[in-house]
PDB file of C-alpha atoms in Angstrom:
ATOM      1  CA  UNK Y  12       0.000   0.000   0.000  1.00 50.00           C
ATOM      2  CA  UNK Y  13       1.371   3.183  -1.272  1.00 62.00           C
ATOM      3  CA  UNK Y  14       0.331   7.220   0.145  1.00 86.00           C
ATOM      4  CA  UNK Y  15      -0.677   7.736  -3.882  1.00 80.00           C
ATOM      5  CA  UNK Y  16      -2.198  11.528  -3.333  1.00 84.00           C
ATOM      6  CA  UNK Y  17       0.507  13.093  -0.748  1.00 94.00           C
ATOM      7  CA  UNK Y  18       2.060  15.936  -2.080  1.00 97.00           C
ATOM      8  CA  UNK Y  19       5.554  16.988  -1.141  1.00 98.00           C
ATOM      9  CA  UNK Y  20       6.906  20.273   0.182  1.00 98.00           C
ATOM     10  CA  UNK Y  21      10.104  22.274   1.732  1.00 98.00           C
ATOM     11  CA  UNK Y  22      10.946  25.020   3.866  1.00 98.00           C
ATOM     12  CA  UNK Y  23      12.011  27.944   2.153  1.00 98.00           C
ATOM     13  CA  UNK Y  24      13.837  28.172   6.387  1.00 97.00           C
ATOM     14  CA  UNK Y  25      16.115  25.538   4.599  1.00 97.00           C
ATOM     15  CA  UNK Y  26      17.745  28.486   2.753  1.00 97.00           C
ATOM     16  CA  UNK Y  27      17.390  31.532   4.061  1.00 96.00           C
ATOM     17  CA  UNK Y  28      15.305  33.897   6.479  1.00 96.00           C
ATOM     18  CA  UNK Y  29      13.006  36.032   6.567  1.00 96.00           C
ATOM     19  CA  UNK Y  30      10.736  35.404   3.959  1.00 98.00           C
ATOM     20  CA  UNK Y  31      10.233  38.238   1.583  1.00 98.00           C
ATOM     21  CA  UNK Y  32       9.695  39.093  -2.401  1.00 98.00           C
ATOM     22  CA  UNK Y  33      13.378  38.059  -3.132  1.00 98.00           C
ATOM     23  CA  UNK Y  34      13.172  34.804  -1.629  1.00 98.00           C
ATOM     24  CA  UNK Y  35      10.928  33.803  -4.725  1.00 98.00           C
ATOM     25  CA  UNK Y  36      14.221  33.012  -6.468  1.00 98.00           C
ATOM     26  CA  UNK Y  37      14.126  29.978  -4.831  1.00 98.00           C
ATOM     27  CA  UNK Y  38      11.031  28.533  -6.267  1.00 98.00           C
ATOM     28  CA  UNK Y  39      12.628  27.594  -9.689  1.00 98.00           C
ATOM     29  CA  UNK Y  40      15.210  24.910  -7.858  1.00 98.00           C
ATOM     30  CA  UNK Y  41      12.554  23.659  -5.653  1.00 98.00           C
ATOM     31  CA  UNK Y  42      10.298  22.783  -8.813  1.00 98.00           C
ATOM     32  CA  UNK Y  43      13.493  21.510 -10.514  1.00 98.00           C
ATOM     33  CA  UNK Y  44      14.258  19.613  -7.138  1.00 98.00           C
ATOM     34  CA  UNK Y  45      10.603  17.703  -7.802  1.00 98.00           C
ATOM     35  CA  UNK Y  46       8.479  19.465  -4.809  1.00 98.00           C
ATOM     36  CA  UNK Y  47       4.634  20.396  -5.572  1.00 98.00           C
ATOM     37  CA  UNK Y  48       4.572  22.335  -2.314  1.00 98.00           C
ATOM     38  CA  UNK Y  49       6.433  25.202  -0.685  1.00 98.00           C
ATOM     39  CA  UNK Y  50       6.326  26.293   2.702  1.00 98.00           C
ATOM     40  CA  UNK Y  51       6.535  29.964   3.007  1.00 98.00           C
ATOM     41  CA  UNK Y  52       7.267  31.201   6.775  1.00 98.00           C
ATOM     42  CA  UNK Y  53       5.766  34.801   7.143  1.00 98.00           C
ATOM     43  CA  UNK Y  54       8.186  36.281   9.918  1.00 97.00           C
ATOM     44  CA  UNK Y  55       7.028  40.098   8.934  1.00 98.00           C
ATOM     45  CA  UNK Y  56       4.246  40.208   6.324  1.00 98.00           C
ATOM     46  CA  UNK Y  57       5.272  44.092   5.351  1.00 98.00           C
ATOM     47  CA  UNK Y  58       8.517  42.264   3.281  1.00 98.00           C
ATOM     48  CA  UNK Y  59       5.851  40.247   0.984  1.00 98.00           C
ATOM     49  CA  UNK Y  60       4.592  41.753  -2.612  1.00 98.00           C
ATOM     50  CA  UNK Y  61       2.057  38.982  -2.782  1.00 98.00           C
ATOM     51  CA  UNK Y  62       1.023  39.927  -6.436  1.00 98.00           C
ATOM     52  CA  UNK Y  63       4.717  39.431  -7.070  1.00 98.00           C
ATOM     53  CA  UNK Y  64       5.014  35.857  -4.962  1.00 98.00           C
ATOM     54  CA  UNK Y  65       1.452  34.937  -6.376  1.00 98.00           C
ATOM     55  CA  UNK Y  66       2.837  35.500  -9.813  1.00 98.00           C
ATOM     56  CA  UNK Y  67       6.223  33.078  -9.022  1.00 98.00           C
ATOM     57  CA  UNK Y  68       4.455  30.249  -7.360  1.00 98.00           C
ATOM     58  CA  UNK Y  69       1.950  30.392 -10.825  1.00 98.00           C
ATOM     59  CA  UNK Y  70       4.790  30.233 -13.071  1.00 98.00           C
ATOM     60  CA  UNK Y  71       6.826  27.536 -11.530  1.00 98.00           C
ATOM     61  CA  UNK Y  72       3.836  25.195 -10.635  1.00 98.00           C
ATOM     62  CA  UNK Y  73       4.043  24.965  -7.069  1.00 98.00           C
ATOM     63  CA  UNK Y  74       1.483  25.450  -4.240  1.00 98.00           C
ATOM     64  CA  UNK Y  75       1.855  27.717  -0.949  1.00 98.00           C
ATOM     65  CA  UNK Y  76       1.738  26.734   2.741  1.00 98.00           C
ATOM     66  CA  UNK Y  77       1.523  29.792   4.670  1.00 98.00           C
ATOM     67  CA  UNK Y  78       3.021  28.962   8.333  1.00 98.00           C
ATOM     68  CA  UNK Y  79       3.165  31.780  11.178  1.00 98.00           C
ATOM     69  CA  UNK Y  80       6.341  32.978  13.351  1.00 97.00           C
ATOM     70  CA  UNK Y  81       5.088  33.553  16.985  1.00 97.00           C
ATOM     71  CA  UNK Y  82       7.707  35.557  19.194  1.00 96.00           C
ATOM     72  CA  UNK Y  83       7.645  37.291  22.152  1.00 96.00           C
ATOM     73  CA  UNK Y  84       5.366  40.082  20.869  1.00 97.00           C
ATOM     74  CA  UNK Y  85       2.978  37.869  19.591  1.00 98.00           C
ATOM     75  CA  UNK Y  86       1.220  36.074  22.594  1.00 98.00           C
ATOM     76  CA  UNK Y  87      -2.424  34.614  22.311  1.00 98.00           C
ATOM     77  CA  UNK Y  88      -2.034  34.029  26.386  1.00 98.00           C
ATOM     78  CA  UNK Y  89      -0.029  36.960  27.512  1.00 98.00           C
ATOM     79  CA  UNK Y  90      -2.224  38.914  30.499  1.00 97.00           C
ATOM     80  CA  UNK Y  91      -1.999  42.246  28.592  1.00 98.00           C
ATOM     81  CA  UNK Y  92      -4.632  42.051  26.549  1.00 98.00           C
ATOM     82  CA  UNK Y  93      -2.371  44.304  23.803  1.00 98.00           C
ATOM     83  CA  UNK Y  94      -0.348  40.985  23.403  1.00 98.00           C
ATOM     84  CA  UNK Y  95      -3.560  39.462  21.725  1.00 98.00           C
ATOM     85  CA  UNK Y  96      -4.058  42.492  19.388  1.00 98.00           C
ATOM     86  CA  UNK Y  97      -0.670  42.141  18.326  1.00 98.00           C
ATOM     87  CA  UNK Y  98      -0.993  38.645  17.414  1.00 98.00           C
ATOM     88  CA  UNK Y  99      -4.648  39.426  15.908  1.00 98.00           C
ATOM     89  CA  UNK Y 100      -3.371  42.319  13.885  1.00 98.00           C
ATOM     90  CA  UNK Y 101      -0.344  39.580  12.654  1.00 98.00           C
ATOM     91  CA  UNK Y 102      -2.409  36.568  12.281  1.00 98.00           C
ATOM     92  CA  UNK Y 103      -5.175  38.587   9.963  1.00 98.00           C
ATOM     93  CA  UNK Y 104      -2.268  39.773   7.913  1.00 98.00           C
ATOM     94  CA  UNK Y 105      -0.885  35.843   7.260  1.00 98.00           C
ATOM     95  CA  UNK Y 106      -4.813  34.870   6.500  1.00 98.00           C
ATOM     96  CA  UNK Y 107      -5.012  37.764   4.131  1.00 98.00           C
ATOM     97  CA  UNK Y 108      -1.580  36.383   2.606  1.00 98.00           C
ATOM     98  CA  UNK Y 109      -3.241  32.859   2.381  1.00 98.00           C
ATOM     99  CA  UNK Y 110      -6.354  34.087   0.496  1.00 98.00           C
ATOM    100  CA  UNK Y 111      -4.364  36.265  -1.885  1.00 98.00           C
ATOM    101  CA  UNK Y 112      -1.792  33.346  -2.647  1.00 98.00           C
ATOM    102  CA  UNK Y 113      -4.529  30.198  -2.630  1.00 98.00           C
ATOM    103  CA  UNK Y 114      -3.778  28.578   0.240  1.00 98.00           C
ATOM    104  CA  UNK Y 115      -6.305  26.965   2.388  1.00 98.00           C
ATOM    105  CA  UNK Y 116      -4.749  27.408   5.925  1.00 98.00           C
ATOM    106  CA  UNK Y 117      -2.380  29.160   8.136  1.00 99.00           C
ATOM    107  CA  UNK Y 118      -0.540  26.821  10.163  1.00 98.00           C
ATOM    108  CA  UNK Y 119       1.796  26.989  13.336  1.00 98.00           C
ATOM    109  CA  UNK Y 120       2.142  27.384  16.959  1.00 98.00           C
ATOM    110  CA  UNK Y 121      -0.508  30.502  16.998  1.00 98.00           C
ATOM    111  CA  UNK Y 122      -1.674  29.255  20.913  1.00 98.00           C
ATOM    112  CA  UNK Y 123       1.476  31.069  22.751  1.00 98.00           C
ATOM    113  CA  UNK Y 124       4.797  32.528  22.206  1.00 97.00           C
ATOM    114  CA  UNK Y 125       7.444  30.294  21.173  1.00 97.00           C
ATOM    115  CA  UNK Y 126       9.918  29.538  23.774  1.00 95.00           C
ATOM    116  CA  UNK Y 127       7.388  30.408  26.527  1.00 97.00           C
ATOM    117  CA  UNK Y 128       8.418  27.394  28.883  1.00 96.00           C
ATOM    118  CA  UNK Y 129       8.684  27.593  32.469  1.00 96.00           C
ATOM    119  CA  UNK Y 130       7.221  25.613  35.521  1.00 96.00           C
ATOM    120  CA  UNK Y 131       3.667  27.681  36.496  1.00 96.00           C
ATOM    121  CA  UNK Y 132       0.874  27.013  38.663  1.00 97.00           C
ATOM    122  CA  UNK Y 133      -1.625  25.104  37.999  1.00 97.00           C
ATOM    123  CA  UNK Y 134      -4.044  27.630  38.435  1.00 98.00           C
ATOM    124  CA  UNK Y 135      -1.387  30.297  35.810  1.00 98.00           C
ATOM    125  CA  UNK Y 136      -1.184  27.352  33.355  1.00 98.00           C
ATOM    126  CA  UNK Y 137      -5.562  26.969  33.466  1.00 98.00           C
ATOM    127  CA  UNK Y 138      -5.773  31.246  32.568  1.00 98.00           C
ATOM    128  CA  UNK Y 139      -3.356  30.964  30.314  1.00 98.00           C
ATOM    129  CA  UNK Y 140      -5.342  27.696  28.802  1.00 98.00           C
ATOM    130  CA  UNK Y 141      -8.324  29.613  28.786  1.00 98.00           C
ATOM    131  CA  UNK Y 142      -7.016  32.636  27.163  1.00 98.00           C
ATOM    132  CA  UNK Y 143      -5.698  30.263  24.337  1.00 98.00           C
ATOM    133  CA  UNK Y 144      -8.982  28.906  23.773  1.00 98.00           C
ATOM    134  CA  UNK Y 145     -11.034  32.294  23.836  1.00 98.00           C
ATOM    135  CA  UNK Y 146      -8.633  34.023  21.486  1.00 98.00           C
ATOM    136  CA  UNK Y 147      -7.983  31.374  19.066  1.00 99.00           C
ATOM    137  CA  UNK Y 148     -11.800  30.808  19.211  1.00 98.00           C
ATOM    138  CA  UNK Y 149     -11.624  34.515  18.037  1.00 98.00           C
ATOM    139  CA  UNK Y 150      -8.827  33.518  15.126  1.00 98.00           C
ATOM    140  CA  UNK Y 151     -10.919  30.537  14.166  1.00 98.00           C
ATOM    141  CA  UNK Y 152     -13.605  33.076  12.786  1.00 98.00           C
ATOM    142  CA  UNK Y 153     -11.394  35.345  10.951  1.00 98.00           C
ATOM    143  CA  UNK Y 154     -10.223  32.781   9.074  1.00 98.00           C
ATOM    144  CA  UNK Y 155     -13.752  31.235   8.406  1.00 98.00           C
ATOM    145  CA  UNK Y 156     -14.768  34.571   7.163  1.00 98.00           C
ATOM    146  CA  UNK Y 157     -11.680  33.849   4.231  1.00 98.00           C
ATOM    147  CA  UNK Y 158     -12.770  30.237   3.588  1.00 98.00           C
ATOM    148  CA  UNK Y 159      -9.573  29.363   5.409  1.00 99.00           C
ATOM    149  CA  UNK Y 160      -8.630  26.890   8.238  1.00 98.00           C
ATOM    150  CA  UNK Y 161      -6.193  27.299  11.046  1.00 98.00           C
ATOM    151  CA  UNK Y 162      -3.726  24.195  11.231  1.00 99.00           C
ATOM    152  CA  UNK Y 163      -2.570  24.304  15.484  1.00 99.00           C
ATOM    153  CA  UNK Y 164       1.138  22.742  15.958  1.00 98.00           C
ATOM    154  CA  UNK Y 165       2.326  21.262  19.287  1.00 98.00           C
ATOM    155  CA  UNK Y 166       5.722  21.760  19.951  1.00 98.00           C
ATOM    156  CA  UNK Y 167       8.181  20.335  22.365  1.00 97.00           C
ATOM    157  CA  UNK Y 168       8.623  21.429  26.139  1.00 97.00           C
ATOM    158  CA  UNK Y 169      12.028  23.398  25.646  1.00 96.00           C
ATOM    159  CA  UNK Y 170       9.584  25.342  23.241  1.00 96.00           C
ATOM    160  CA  UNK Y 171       6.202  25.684  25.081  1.00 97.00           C
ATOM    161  CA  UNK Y 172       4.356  24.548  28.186  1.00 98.00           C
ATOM    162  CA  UNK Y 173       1.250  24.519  27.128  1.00 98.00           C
ATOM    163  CA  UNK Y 174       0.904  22.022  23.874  1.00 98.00           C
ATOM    164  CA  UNK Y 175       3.525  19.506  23.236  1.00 98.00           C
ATOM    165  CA  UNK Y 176       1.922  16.364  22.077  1.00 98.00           C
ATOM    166  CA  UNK Y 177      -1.045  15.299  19.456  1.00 98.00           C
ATOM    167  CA  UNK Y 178      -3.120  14.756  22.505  1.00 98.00           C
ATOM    168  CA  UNK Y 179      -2.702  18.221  24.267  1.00 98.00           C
ATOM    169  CA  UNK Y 180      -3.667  19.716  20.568  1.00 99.00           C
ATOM    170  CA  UNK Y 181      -6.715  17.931  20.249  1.00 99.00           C
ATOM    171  CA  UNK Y 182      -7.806  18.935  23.763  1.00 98.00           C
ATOM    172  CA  UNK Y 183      -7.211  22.394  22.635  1.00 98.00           C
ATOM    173  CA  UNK Y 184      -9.398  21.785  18.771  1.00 98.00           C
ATOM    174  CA  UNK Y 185     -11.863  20.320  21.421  1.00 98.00           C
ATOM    175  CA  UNK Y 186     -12.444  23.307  23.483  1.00 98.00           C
ATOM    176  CA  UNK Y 187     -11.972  26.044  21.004  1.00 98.00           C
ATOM    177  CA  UNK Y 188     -14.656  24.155  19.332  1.00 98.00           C
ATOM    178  CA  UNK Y 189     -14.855  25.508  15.799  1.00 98.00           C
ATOM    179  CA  UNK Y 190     -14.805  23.581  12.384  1.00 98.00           C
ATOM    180  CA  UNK Y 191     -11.540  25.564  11.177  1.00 98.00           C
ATOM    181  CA  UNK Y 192      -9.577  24.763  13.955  1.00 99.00           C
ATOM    182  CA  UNK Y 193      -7.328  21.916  12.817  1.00 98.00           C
ATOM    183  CA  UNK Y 194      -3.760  20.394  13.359  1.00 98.00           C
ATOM    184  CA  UNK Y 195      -0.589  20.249  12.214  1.00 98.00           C
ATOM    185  CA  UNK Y 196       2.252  17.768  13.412  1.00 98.00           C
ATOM    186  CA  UNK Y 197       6.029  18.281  13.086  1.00 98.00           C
ATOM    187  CA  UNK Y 198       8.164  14.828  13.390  1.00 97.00           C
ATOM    188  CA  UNK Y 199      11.306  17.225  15.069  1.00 97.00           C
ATOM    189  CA  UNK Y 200       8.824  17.683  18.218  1.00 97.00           C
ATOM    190  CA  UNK Y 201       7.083  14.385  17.823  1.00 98.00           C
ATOM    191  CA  UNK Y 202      10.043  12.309  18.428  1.00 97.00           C
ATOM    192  CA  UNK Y 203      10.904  14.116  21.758  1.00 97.00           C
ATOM    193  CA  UNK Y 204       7.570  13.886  23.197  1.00 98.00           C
ATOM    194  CA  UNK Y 205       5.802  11.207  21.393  1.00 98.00           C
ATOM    195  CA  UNK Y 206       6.136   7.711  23.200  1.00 97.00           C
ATOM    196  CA  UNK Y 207       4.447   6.300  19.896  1.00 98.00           C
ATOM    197  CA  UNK Y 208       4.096   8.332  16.835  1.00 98.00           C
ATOM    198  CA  UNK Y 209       1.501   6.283  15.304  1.00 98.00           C
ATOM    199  CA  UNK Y 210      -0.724   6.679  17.977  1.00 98.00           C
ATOM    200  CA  UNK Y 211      -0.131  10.690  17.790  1.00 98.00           C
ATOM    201  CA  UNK Y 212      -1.179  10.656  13.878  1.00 98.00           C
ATOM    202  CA  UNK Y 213      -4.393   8.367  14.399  1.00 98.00           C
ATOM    203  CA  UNK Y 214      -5.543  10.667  17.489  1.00 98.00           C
ATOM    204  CA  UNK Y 215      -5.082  13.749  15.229  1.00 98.00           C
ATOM    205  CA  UNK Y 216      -7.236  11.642  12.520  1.00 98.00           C
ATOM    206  CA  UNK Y 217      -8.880  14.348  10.051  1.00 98.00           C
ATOM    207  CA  UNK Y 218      -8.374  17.055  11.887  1.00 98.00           C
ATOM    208  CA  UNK Y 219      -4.508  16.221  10.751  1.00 98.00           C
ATOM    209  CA  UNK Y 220      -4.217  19.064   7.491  1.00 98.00           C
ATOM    210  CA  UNK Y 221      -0.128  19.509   7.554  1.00 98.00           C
ATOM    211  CA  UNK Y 222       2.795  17.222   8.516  1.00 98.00           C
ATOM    212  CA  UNK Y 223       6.361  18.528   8.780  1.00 98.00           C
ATOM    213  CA  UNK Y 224       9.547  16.108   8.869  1.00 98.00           C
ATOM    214  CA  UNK Y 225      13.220  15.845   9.235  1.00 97.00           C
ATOM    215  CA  UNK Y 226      14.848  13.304  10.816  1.00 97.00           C
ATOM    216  CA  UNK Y 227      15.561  13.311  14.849  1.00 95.00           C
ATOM    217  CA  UNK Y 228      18.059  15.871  14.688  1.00 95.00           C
ATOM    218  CA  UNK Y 229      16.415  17.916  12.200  1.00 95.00           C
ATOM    219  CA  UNK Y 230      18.880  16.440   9.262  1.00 96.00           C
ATOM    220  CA  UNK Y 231      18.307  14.613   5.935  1.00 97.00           C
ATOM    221  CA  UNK Y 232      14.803  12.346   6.110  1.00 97.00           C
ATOM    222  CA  UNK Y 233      16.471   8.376   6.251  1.00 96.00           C
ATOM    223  CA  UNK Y 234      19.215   9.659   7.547  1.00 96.00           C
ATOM    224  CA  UNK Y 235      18.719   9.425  11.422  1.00 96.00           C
ATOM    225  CA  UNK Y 236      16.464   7.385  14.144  1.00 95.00           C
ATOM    226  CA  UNK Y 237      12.995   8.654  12.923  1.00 96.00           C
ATOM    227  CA  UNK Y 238      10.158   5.323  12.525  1.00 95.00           C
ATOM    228  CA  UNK Y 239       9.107   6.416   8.978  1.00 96.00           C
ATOM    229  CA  UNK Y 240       7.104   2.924   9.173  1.00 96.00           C
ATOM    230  CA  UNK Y 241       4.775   4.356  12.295  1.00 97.00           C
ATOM    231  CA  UNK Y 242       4.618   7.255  10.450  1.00 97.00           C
ATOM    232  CA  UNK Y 243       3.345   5.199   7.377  1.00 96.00           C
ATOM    233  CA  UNK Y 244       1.001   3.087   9.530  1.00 96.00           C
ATOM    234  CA  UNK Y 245      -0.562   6.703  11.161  1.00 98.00           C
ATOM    235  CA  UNK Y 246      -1.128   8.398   7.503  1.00 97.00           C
ATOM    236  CA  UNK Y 247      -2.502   5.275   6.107  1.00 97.00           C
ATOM    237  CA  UNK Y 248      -5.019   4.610   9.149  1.00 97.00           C
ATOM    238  CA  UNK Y 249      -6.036   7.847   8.740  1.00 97.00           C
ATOM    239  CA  UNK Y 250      -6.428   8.007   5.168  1.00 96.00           C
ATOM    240  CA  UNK Y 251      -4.165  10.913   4.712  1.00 96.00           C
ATOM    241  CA  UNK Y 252      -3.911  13.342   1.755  1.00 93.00           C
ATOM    242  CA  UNK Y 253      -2.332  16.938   2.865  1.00 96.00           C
ATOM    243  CA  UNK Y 254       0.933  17.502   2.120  1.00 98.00           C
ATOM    244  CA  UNK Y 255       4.675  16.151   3.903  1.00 98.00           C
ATOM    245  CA  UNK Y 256       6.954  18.979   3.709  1.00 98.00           C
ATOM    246  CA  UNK Y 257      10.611  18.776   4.671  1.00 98.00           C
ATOM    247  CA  UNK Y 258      11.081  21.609   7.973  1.00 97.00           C
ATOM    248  CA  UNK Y 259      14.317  21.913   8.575  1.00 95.00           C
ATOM    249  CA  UNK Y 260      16.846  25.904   8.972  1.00 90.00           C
ATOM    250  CA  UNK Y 261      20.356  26.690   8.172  1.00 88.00           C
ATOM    251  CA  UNK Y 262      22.689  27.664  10.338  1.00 82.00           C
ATOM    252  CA  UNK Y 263      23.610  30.578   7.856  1.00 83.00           C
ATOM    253  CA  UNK Y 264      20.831  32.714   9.090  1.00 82.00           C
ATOM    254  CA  UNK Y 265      22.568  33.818  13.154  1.00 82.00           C
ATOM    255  CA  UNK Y 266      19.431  34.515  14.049  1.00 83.00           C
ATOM    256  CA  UNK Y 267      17.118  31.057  12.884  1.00 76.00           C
ATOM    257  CA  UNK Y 268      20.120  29.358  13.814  1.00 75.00           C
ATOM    258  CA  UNK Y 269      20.113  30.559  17.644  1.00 83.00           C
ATOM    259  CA  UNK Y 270      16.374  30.361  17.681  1.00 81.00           C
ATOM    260  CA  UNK Y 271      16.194  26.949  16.751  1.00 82.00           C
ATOM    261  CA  UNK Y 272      19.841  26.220  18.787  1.00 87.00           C
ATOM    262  CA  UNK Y 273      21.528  24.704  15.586  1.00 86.00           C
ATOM    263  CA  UNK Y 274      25.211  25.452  16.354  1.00 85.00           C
ATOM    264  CA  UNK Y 275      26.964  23.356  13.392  1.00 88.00           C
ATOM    265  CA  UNK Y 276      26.328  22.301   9.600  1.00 86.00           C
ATOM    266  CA  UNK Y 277      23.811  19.625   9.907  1.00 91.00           C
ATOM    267  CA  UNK Y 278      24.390  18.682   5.787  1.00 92.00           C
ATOM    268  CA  UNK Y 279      27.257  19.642   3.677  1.00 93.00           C
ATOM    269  CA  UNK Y 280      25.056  21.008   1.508  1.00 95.00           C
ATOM    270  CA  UNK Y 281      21.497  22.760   2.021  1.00 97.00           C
ATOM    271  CA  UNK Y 282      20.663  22.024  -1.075  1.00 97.00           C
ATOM    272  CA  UNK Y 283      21.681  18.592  -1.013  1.00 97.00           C
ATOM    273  CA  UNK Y 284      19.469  18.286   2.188  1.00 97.00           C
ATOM    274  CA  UNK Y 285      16.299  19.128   0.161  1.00 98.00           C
ATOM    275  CA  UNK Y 286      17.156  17.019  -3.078  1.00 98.00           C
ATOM    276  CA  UNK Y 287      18.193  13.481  -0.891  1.00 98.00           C
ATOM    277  CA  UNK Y 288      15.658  14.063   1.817  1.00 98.00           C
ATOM    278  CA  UNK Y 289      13.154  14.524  -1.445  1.00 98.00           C
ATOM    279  CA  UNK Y 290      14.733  11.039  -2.801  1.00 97.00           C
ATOM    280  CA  UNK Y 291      14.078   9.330   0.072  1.00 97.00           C
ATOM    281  CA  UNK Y 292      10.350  10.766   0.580  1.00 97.00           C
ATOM    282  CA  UNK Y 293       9.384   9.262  -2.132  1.00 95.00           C
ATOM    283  CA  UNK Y 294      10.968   5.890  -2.067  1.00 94.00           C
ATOM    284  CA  UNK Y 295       9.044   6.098   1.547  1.00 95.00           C
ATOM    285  CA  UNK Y 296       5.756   7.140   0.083  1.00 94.00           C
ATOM    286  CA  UNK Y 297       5.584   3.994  -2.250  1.00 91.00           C
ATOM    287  CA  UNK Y 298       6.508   1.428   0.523  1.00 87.00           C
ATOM    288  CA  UNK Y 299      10.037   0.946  -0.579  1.00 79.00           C
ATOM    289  CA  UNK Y 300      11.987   2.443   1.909  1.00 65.00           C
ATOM    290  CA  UNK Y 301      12.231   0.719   5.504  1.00 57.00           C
ATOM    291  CA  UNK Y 302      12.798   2.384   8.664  1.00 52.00           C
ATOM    292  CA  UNK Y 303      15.189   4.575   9.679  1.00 55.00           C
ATOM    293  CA  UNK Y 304      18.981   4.975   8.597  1.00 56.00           C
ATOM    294  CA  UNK Y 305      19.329   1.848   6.725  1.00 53.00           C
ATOM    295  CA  UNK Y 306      16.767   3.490   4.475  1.00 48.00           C
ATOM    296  CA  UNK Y 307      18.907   6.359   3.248  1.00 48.00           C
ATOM    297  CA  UNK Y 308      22.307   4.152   2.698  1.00 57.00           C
ATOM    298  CA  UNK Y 309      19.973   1.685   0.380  1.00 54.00           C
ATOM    299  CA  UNK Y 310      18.833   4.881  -1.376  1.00 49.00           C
ATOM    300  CA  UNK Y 311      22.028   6.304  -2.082  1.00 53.00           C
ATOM    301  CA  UNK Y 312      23.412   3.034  -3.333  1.00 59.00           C
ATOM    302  CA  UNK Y 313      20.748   3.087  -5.568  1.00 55.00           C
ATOM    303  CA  UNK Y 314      21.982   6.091  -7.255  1.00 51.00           C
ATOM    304  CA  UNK Y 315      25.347   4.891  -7.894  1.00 52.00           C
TER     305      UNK Y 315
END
């Protein structure tokens, strides 16, 4: 059994960062690479011409996923209230994005600032819950107003207190309790606090719109400890058909680099990263590729 209709994607955070008009020069070696899907990471939405990005996506065949950068400023469960006008004034700027570029959600970790982790009260952590829940309850309309979705991604507990695992994010869909609040999982944070990453894809079940993959230590798909056969197992239970997109940052960018604590090269070659992590994607996709590291040496000796 094969995943016939996914659809693969990258990171333009693979290359470079922050995303603006220029970064469009990219788009002609990810088509050439083989990807349907890019990944477009709106850090400051004032450095996008969207007629301009619009117009390069069009003419090199490839389809946007809009994904949201949540720092400090931007903080759905902040106790200043101008925190969550902030992130309302940011958030209706990435939906407006989405509608003018076609894309059908805006995904990422909208619930809190990323990086907000620290050891609070149970009675802190419920208000801050709460405040999650009311004001993404709030972003849930704005972007059913566009036709759009919202896709919710947990992220691991260096990175957040408050959703780290496929089962604290559907708690969260559960009480925001609106039909465009939806999930996205990234294998990075799965594989710290997953104890069984099947399990985590089959809870998400169709709420599940967006998956984003590297291997354990954010390098080359195939080439690390990841279990791309639970991950097969979860998409096929579930009857998956969003895209896979390769997440992974360079450590060119100082900034990226020391927000997502890569100190060293993880690949030789960025560009490598995204054409062999493609490679093995696909061998994946049809059920050739087994699990884990072994899978990467047999597709490189195929190559030879």
């Amino acid at each position: 059994m094969s995943l016939q209709d996914i659809k693969f994607g990258v990171s333009t955070w693979l290359w470079t960062s922050p995303f603006s008009t220029e970064t469009v020069s990219l788009f002609p070696k990810i088509k050439e690479m083989g990807y349907e899907v890019v990944e477009i990471p709106v850090e400051d939405p004032a450095l996008l011409d969207v007629e301009k990005v619009k117009q390069a996506l069009a003419e090199n065949g490839l389809r946007p996923v809009i994904c949201g950068a949540f720092g400090p400023s931007r903080d759905l469960t902040h106790e200043d209230p101008a925190y969550h006008q902030t992130s309302f004034d940011y958030i209706e700027a990435c939906l407006d994005i989405c509608v003018a570029l076609g894309a059908g959600f805006l995904a990422g970790p909208m619930y809190s600032a990323v990086g907000k982790a620290r050891l609070v009260s149970p009675e802190q952590k419920k208000a801050e819950w709460e405040r999650a829940v009311t004001n993404l309850r709030k972003v849930c309309q704005m972007a059913e107003d566009r036709g759009l979705k919202i896709a919710l991604e947990p992220l691991n507990r260096f990175e957040s207190d408050l959703v780290n695992t496929a089962e604290d994010v559907m708690r969260l869909v559960r009480d925001i309790d609106h039909p465009a609040a939806n999930v996205l999982l990234d294998g990075f944070h799965m594989n710290i606090e997953e104890p069984d990453i099947e399990r985590a894809i089959r809870l998400a079940g169709d709420k599940l719109i967006h998956l984003q993959v590297s291997e354990n230590y954010r390098g080359t798909p195939g080439t690390g400890q990841t279990r791309w056969d639970a991950y097969r197992r979860g998409l096929e239970a579930i009857n998956y058909k969003g895209a896979v997109s390769i997440e992974s940052f360079t450590p060119e960018v100082k900034e990226l680099a020391g927000a997502v604590c890569i100190w060293r090269p993880l690949v030789p070659s960025q560009d490598d990263f995204a054409r062999e992590g493609l490679q093995f994607l696909r061998q994946w996709a049809e059920g050739a590729a087994p699990a884990g590291r072994e899978a990467r040496e047999k597709a490189t000796a195929e190559t030879k």
